[in-house]
Short mmCIF file of C-alpha atoms in Angstrom, two decimals:
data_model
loop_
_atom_site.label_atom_id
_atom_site.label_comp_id
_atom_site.label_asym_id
_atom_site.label_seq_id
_atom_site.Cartn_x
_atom_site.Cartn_y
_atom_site.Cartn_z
CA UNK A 306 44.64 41.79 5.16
CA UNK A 307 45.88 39.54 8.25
CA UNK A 308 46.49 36.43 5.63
CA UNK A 309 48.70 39.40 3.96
CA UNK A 310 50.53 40.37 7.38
CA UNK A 311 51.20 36.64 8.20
CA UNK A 312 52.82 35.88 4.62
CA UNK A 313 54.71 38.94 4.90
CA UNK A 314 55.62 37.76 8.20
CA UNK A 315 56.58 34.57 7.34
CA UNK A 316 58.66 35.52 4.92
CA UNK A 317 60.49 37.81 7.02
CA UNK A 318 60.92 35.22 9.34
CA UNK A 319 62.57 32.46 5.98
CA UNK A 320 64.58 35.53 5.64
CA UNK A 321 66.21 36.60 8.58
CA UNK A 322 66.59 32.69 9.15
CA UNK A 323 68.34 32.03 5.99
CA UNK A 324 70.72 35.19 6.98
CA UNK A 325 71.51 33.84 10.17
CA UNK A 326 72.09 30.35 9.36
CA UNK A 327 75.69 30.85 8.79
CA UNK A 328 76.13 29.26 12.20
CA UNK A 329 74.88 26.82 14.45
CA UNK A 330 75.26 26.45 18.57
CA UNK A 331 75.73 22.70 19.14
CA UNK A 332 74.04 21.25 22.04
CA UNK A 333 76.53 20.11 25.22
CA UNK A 334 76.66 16.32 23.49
CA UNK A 335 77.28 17.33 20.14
CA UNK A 336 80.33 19.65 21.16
CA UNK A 337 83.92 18.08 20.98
CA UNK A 338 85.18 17.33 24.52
CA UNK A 339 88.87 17.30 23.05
CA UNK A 340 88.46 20.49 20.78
CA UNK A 341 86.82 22.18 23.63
CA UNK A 342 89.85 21.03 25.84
CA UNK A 343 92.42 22.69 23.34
CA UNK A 344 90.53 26.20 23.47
CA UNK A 345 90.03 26.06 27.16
CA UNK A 346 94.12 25.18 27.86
CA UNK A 347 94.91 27.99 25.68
CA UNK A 348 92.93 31.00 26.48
CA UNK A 349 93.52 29.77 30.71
CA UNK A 350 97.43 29.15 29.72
CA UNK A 351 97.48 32.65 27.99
CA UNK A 352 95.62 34.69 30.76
CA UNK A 353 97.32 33.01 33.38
CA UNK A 354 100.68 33.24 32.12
CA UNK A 355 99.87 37.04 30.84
CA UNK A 356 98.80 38.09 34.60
CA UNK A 357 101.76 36.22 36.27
CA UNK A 358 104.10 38.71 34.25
CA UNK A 359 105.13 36.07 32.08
CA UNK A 360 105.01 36.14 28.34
CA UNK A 361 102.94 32.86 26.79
CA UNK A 362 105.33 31.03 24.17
CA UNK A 363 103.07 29.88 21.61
CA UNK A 364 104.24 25.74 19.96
CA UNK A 365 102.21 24.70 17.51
CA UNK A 366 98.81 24.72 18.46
CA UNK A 367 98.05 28.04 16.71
CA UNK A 368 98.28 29.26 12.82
CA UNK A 369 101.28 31.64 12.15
CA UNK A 370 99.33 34.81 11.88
CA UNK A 371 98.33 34.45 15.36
CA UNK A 372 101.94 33.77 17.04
CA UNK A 373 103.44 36.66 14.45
CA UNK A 374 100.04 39.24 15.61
CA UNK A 375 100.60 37.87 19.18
CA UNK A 376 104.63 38.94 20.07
CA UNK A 377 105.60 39.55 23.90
CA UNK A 378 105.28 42.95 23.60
CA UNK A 379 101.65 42.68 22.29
CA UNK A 380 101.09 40.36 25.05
CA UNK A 381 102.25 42.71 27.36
CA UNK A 382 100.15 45.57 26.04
CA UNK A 383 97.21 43.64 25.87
CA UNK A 384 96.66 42.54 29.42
CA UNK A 385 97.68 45.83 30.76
CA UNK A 386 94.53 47.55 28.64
CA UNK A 387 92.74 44.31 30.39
CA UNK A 388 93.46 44.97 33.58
CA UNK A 389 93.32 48.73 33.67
CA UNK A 390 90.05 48.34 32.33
CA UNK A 391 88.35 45.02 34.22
CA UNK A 392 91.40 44.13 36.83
CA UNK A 393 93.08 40.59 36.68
CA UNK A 394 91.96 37.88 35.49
CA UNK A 395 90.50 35.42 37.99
CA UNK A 396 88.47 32.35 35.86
CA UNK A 397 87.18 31.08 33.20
CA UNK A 398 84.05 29.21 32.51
CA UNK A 399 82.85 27.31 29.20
CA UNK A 400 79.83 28.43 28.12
CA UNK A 401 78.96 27.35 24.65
CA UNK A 402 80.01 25.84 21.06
CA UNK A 403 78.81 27.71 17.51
CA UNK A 404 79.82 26.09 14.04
CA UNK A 405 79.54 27.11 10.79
CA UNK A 406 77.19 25.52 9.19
CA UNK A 407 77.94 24.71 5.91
CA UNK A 408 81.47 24.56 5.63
CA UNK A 409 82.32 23.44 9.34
CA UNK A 410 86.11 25.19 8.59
CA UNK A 411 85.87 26.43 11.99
CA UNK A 412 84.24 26.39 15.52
CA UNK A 413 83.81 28.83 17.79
CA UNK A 414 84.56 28.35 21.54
CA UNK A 415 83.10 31.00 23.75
CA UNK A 416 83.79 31.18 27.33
CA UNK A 417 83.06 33.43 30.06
CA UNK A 418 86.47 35.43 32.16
CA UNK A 419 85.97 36.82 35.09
CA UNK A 420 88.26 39.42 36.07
CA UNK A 421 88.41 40.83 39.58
CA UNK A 422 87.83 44.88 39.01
CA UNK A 423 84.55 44.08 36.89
CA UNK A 424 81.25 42.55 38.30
CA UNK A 425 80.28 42.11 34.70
CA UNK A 426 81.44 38.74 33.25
CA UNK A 427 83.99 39.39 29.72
CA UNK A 428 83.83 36.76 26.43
CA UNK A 429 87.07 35.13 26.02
CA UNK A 430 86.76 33.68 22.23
CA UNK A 431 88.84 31.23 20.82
CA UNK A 432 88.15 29.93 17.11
CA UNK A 433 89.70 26.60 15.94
CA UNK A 434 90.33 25.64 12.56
CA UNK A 435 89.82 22.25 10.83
CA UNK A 436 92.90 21.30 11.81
CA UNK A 437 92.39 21.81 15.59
CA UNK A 438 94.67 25.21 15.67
CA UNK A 439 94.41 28.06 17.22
CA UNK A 440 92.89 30.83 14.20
CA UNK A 441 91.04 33.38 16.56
CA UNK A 442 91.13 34.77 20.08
CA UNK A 443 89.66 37.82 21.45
CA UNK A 444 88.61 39.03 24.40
CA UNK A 445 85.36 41.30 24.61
CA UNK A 446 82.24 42.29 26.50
CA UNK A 447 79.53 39.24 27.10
CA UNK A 448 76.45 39.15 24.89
CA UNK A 449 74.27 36.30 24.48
CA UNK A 450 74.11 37.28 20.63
CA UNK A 451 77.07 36.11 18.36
CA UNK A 452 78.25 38.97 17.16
CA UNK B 634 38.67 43.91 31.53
CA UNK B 635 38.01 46.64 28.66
CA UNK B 636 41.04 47.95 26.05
CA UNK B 637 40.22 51.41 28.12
CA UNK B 638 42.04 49.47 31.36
CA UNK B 639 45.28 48.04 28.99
CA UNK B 640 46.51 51.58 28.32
CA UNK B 641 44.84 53.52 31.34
CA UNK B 642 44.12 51.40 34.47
CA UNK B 643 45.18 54.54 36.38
CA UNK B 644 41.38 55.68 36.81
CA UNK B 645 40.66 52.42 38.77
CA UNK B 646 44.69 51.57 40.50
CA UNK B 647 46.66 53.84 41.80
CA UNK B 648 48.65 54.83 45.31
CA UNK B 649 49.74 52.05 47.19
CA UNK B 650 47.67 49.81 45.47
CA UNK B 651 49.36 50.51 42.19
CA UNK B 652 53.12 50.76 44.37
CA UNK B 653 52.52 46.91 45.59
CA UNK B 654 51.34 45.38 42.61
CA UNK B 655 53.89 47.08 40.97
CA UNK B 656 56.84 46.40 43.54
CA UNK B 657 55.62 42.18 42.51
CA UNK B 658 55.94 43.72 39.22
CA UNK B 659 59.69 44.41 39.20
CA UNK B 660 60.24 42.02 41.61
CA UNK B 661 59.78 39.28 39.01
CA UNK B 662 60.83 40.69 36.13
CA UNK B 663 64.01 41.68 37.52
CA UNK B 664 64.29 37.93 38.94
CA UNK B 665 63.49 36.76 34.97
CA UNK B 666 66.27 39.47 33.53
CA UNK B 667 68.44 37.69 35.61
CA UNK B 668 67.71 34.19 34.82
CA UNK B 669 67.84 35.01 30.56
CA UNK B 670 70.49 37.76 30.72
CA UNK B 671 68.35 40.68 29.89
CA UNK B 672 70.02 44.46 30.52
CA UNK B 673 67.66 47.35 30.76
CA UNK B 674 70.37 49.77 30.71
CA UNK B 675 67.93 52.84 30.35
CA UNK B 676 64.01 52.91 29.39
CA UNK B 677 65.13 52.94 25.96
CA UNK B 678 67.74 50.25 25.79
CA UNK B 679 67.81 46.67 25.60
CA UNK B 680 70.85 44.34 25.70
CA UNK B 681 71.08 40.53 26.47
CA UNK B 682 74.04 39.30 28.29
CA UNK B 683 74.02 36.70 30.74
CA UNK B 684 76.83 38.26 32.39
CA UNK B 685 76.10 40.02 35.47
CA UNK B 686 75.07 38.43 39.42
CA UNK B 687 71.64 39.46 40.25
CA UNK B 688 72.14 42.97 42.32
CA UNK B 689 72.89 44.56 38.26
CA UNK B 690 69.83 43.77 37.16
CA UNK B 691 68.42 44.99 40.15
CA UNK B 692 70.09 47.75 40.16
CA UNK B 693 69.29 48.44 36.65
CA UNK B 694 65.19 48.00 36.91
CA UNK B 695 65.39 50.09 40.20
CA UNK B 696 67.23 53.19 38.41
CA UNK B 697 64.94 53.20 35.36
CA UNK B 698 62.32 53.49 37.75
CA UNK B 699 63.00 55.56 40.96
CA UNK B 700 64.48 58.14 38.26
CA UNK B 701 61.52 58.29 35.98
CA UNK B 702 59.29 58.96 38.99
CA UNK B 703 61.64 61.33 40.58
CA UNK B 704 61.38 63.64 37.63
CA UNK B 705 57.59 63.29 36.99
CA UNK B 706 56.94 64.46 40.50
CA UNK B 707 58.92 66.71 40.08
CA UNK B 708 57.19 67.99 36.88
CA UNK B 709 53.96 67.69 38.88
CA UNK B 710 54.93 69.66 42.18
CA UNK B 711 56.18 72.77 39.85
CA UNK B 712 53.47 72.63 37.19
CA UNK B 713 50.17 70.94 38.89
CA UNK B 714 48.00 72.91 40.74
CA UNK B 715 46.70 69.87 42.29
CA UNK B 716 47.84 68.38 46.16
CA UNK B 717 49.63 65.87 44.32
CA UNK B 718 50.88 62.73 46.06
CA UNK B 719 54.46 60.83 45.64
CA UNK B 720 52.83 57.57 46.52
CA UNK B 721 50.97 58.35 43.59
CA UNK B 722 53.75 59.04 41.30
CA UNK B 723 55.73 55.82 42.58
CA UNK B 724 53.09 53.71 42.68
CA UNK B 725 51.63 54.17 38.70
CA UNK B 726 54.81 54.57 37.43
CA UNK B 727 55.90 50.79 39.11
CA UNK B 728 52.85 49.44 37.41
CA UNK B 729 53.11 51.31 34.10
CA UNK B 730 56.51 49.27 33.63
CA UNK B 731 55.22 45.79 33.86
CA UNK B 732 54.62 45.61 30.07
CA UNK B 733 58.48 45.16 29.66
CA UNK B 734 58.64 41.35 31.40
CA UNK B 735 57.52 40.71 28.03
CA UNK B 736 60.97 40.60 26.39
CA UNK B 737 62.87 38.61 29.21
CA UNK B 738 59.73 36.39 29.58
CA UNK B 739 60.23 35.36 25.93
CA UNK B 740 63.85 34.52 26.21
CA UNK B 741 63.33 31.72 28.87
CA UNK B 742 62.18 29.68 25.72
CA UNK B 743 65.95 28.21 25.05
CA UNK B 744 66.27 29.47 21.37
CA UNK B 745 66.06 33.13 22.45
CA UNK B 746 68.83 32.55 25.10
CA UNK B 747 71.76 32.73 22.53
CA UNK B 748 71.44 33.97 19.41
CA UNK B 749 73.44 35.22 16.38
CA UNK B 750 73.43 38.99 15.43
CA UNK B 751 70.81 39.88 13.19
CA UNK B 752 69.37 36.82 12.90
CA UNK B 753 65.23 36.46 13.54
CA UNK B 754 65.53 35.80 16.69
CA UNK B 755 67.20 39.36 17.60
CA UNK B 756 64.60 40.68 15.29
CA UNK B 757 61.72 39.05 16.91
CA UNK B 758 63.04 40.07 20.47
CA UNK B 759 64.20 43.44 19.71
CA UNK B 760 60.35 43.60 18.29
CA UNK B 761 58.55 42.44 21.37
CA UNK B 762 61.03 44.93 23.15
CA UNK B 763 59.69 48.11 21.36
CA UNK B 764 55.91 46.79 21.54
CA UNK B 765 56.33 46.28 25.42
CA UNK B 766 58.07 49.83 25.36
CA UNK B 767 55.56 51.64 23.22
CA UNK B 768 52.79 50.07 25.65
CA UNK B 769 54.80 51.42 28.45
CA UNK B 770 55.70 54.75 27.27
CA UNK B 771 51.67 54.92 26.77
CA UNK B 772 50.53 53.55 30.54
CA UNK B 773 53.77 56.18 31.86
CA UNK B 774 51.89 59.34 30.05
CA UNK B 775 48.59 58.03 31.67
CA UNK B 776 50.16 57.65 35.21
CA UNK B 777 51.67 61.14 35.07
CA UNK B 778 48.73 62.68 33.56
CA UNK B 779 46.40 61.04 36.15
CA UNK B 780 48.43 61.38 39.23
CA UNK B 781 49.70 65.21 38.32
CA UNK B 782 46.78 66.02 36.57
CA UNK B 783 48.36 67.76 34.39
CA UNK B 784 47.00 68.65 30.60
CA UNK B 785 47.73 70.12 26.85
CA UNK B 786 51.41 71.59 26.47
CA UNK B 787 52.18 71.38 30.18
CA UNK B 788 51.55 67.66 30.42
CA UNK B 789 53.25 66.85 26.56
CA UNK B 790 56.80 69.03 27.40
CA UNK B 791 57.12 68.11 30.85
CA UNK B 792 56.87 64.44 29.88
CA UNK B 793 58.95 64.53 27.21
CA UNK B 794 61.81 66.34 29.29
CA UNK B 795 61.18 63.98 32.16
CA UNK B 796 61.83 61.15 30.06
CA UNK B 797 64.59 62.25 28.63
CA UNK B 798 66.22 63.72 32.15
CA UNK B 799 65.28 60.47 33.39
CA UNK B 800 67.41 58.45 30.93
CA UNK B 801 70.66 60.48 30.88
CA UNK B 802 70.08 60.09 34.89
CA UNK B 803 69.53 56.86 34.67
CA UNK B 804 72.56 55.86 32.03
CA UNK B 805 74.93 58.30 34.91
CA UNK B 806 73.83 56.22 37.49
CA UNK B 807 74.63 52.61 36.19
CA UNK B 808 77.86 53.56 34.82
CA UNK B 809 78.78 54.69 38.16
CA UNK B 810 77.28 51.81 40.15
CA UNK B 811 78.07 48.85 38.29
CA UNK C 736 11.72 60.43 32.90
CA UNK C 737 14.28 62.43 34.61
CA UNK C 738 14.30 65.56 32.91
CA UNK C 739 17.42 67.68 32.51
CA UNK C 740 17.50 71.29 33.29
CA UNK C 741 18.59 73.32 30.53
CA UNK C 742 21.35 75.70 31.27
CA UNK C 743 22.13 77.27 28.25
CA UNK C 744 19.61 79.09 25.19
CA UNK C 745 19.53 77.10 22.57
CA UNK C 746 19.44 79.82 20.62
CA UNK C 747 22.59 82.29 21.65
CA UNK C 748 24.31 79.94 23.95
CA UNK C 749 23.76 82.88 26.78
CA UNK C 750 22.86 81.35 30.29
CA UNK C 751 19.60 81.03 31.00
CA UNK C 752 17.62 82.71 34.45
CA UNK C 753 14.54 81.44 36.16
CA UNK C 754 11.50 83.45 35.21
CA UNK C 755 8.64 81.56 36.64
CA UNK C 756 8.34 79.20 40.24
CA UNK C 757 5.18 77.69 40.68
CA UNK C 758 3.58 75.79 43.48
CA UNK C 759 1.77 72.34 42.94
CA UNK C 760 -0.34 72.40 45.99
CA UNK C 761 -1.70 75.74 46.19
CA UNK C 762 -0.94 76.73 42.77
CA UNK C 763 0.77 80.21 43.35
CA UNK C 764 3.15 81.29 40.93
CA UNK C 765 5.77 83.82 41.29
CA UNK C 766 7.08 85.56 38.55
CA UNK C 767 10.62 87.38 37.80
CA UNK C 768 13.95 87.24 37.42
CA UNK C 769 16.34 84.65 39.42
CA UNK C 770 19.96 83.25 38.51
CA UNK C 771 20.73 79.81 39.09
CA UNK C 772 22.69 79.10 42.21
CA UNK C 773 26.19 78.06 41.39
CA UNK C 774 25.80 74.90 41.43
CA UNK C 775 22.68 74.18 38.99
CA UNK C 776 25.02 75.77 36.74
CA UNK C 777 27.06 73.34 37.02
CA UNK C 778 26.98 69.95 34.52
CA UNK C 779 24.70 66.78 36.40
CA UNK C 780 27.45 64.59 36.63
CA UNK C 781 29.61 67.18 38.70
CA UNK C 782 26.43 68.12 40.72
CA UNK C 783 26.34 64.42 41.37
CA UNK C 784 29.95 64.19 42.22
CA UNK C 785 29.54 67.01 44.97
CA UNK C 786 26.63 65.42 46.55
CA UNK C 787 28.61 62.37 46.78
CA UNK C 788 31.22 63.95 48.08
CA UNK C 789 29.30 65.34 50.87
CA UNK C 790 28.03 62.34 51.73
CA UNK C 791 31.30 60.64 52.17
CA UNK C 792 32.24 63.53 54.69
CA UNK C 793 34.06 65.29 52.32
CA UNK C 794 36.48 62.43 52.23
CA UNK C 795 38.57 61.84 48.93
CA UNK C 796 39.54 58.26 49.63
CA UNK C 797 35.72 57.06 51.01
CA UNK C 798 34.36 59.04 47.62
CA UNK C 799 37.06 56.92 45.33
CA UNK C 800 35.59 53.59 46.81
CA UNK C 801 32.47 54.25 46.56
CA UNK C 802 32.55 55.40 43.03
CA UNK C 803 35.24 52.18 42.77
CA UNK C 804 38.39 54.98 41.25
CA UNK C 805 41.20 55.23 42.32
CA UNK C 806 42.55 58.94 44.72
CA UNK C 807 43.89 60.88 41.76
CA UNK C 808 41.23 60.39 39.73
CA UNK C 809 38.39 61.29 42.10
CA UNK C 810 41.27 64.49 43.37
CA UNK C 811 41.45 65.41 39.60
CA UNK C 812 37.69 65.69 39.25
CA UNK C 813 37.28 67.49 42.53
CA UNK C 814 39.99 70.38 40.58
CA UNK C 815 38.14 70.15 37.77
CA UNK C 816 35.30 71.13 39.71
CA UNK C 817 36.43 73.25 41.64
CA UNK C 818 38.23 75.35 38.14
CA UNK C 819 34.35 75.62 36.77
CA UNK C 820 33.06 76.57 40.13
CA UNK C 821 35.96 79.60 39.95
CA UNK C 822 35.19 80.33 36.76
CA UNK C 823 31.52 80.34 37.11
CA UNK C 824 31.93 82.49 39.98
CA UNK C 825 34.44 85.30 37.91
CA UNK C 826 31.63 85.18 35.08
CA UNK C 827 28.86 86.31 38.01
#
């Protein structure tokens, strides 16, 4: 009966792991110092600009669903839900790297904003593509799980 | 020690015996919460989020707890015929809450720090969680039975509405604090 | 062999009365009809409690080191106690 439990356990274990290996947090020397760069610029640049009043004119360092989804107006409507919810934003600090594991398409660049109404810390998310562009930004609660 | 002292070391610890070992108690796994990111919002939640400067996870293990207690002495001044004491209460309900360092302790080890969504390691965690909790809920009955003496019905429905008092209390509380 | 005095007929459950008292050294024996104080009535391990609890001055806290328990418990025992004294007493 306990050799059962620990097959069945094992198992469980091979299968939740082959679910979640979709993608993979790289370690501090494995993460792209330039790539990392990029996302950091942008999602400071953006918040920064966004809580000076001013509206963040995108070049070409994102893909063109992202400039067309992100339009002043958006901008505009966005940090005001920010800071009516968690104040203005103050920092930003890196905190880690997740790719995906197979395909490496794209990588994940989470960081942590603080914002001065909230004592809790928010994720600011910015996902690159292969081609080192801007494909993903959002701004959410912290949790320490990927979601 | 006996299996009879895992779930019930009330008979043996309790007053301010029970209150100091249990003030260490939450002491350190507060201090751990903090260092792994681990939210008690509520007995009966569980969230990791490295997010928050220590005083939220304080005040988060200090509302689960002072609330609990509040409402089982309650329970035991209306319903107990006993001279029941609040050191008592405070004390062996402290102590009946170390079982949940368990989770927190297990995400020092650096793959349970960050994790993705339904992936083992949330699974394994989550697990450990509602061991530590069942365990808990288990030493919590024993406390209030022991230091309300309370029995049957009287000691079942006042627990369960305690507990459940306790939580809406408790989730009230942090939304308005933090 | 410490023997345990029987409380209850084993054959109708009723409580059971002293009939009989009889004196080793003289040999006199006196018959009739007595009821058992209160506390013979009561089970050997609560009879023990009490006299341990007179011992340690009545004191809850020197009884619950002694018998190495903690206050509630030894408190809880006392009430328990003290319910089959009551109810003992409301039988009578």
């Amino acid at each position: 009966m306990k050799s059962l439990s620990l097959v069945l356990g094992i198992c469980l274990i091979v299968a939740f792991n082959a679910f979640s290996q979709d993608f993979k947090k790289l370690s501090d020397p494995e993460t792209d110092k330039n790539k990392l760069k990029i996302a950091q610029n942008f999602a400071s640049d953006f918040l920064t600009k966004l809580k000076n009043g001013e509206e963040y004119k995108f070049k070409d360092e994102a893909i063109d669903p992202i400039k067309n989804q992100f339009t002043a107006e958006t901008q505009k409507l966005v940090y005001q839900q920010l800071k009516t919810q968690f104040g203005d934003f103050q920092s930003l600090e890196y905190a880690e790297t997740w790719i995906q594991s197979n395909s490496k398409a794209i990588t994940i660049y989470r960081f942590k904003g603080e914002f001065d109404k909230s004592t809790k810390k928010l994720e600011i998310r910015v996902v690159l593509n292969e081609a080192d562009k801007i494909a993903g930004f959002w701004i959410k609660p912290w949790s320490d799980m990927l979601k | 020690m006996n299996n009879r002292f895992l779930y019930n070391p009330f008979t043996k610890i309790a007053g301010i015996k029970s209150f100091i070992i249990g003030i260490a108690g939450l002491i350190i796994t507060t201090f751990i919460c903090f260092i792994t990111g681990t939210h008690f919002n509520g007995l009966l939640n569980i969230d990791f989020a490295k997010d928050s400067p220590f005083w939220v996870y304080l005040i988060e293990n200090l509302s689960n707890w002072i609330f609990i207690s509040i409402f089982l002495h309650l329970s035991g001044l209306i319903l107990s015929k006993s001279k029941i004491r609040v050191i008592d209460t405070l004390g062996t309900s402290l102590l009946a809450r170390i079982p949940l360092i368990i989770a927190p302790l297990t995400r020092t080890i650096p793959i349970f720090q960050s994790f993705i969504i339904q992936s083992w390691e949330m699974y394994f965690i989550t697990g450990l969680y509602l061991a530590s909790l069942i365990w808990t809920i288990i030493l919590l009955f024993n406390a209030f039975r022991i230091s309300c003496n309370l029995r049957y019905e009287k000691l079942i429905i006042s627990f369960i509405i305690s507990m459940l008092l306790s939580e809406v209390c408790t989730k009230l509380a942090l939304k308005f604090l933090i | 062999m410490n023997k345990r005095l029987p409380l209850k007929c084993p054959s109708c459950e009723n409580q059971l009365q002293v009939q009989q008292l009889h004196c080793e050294k003289c040999e006199t024996v006196v018959t009739g009809i007595y009821s058992l104080p209160v506390i013979s009535q009561l089970p050997i391990e609560d009879q023990r409690f009490i006299l341990d609890f007179v011992k340690a001055s009545g004191s809850l806290k020197i009884t619950a080191q002694n018998m190495k328990l903690s206050y509630p418990t030894v408190r809880n025992i006392l009430d328990d106690i003290i319910n089959r004294i009551n109810l003992l007493d409301t039988n009578e």
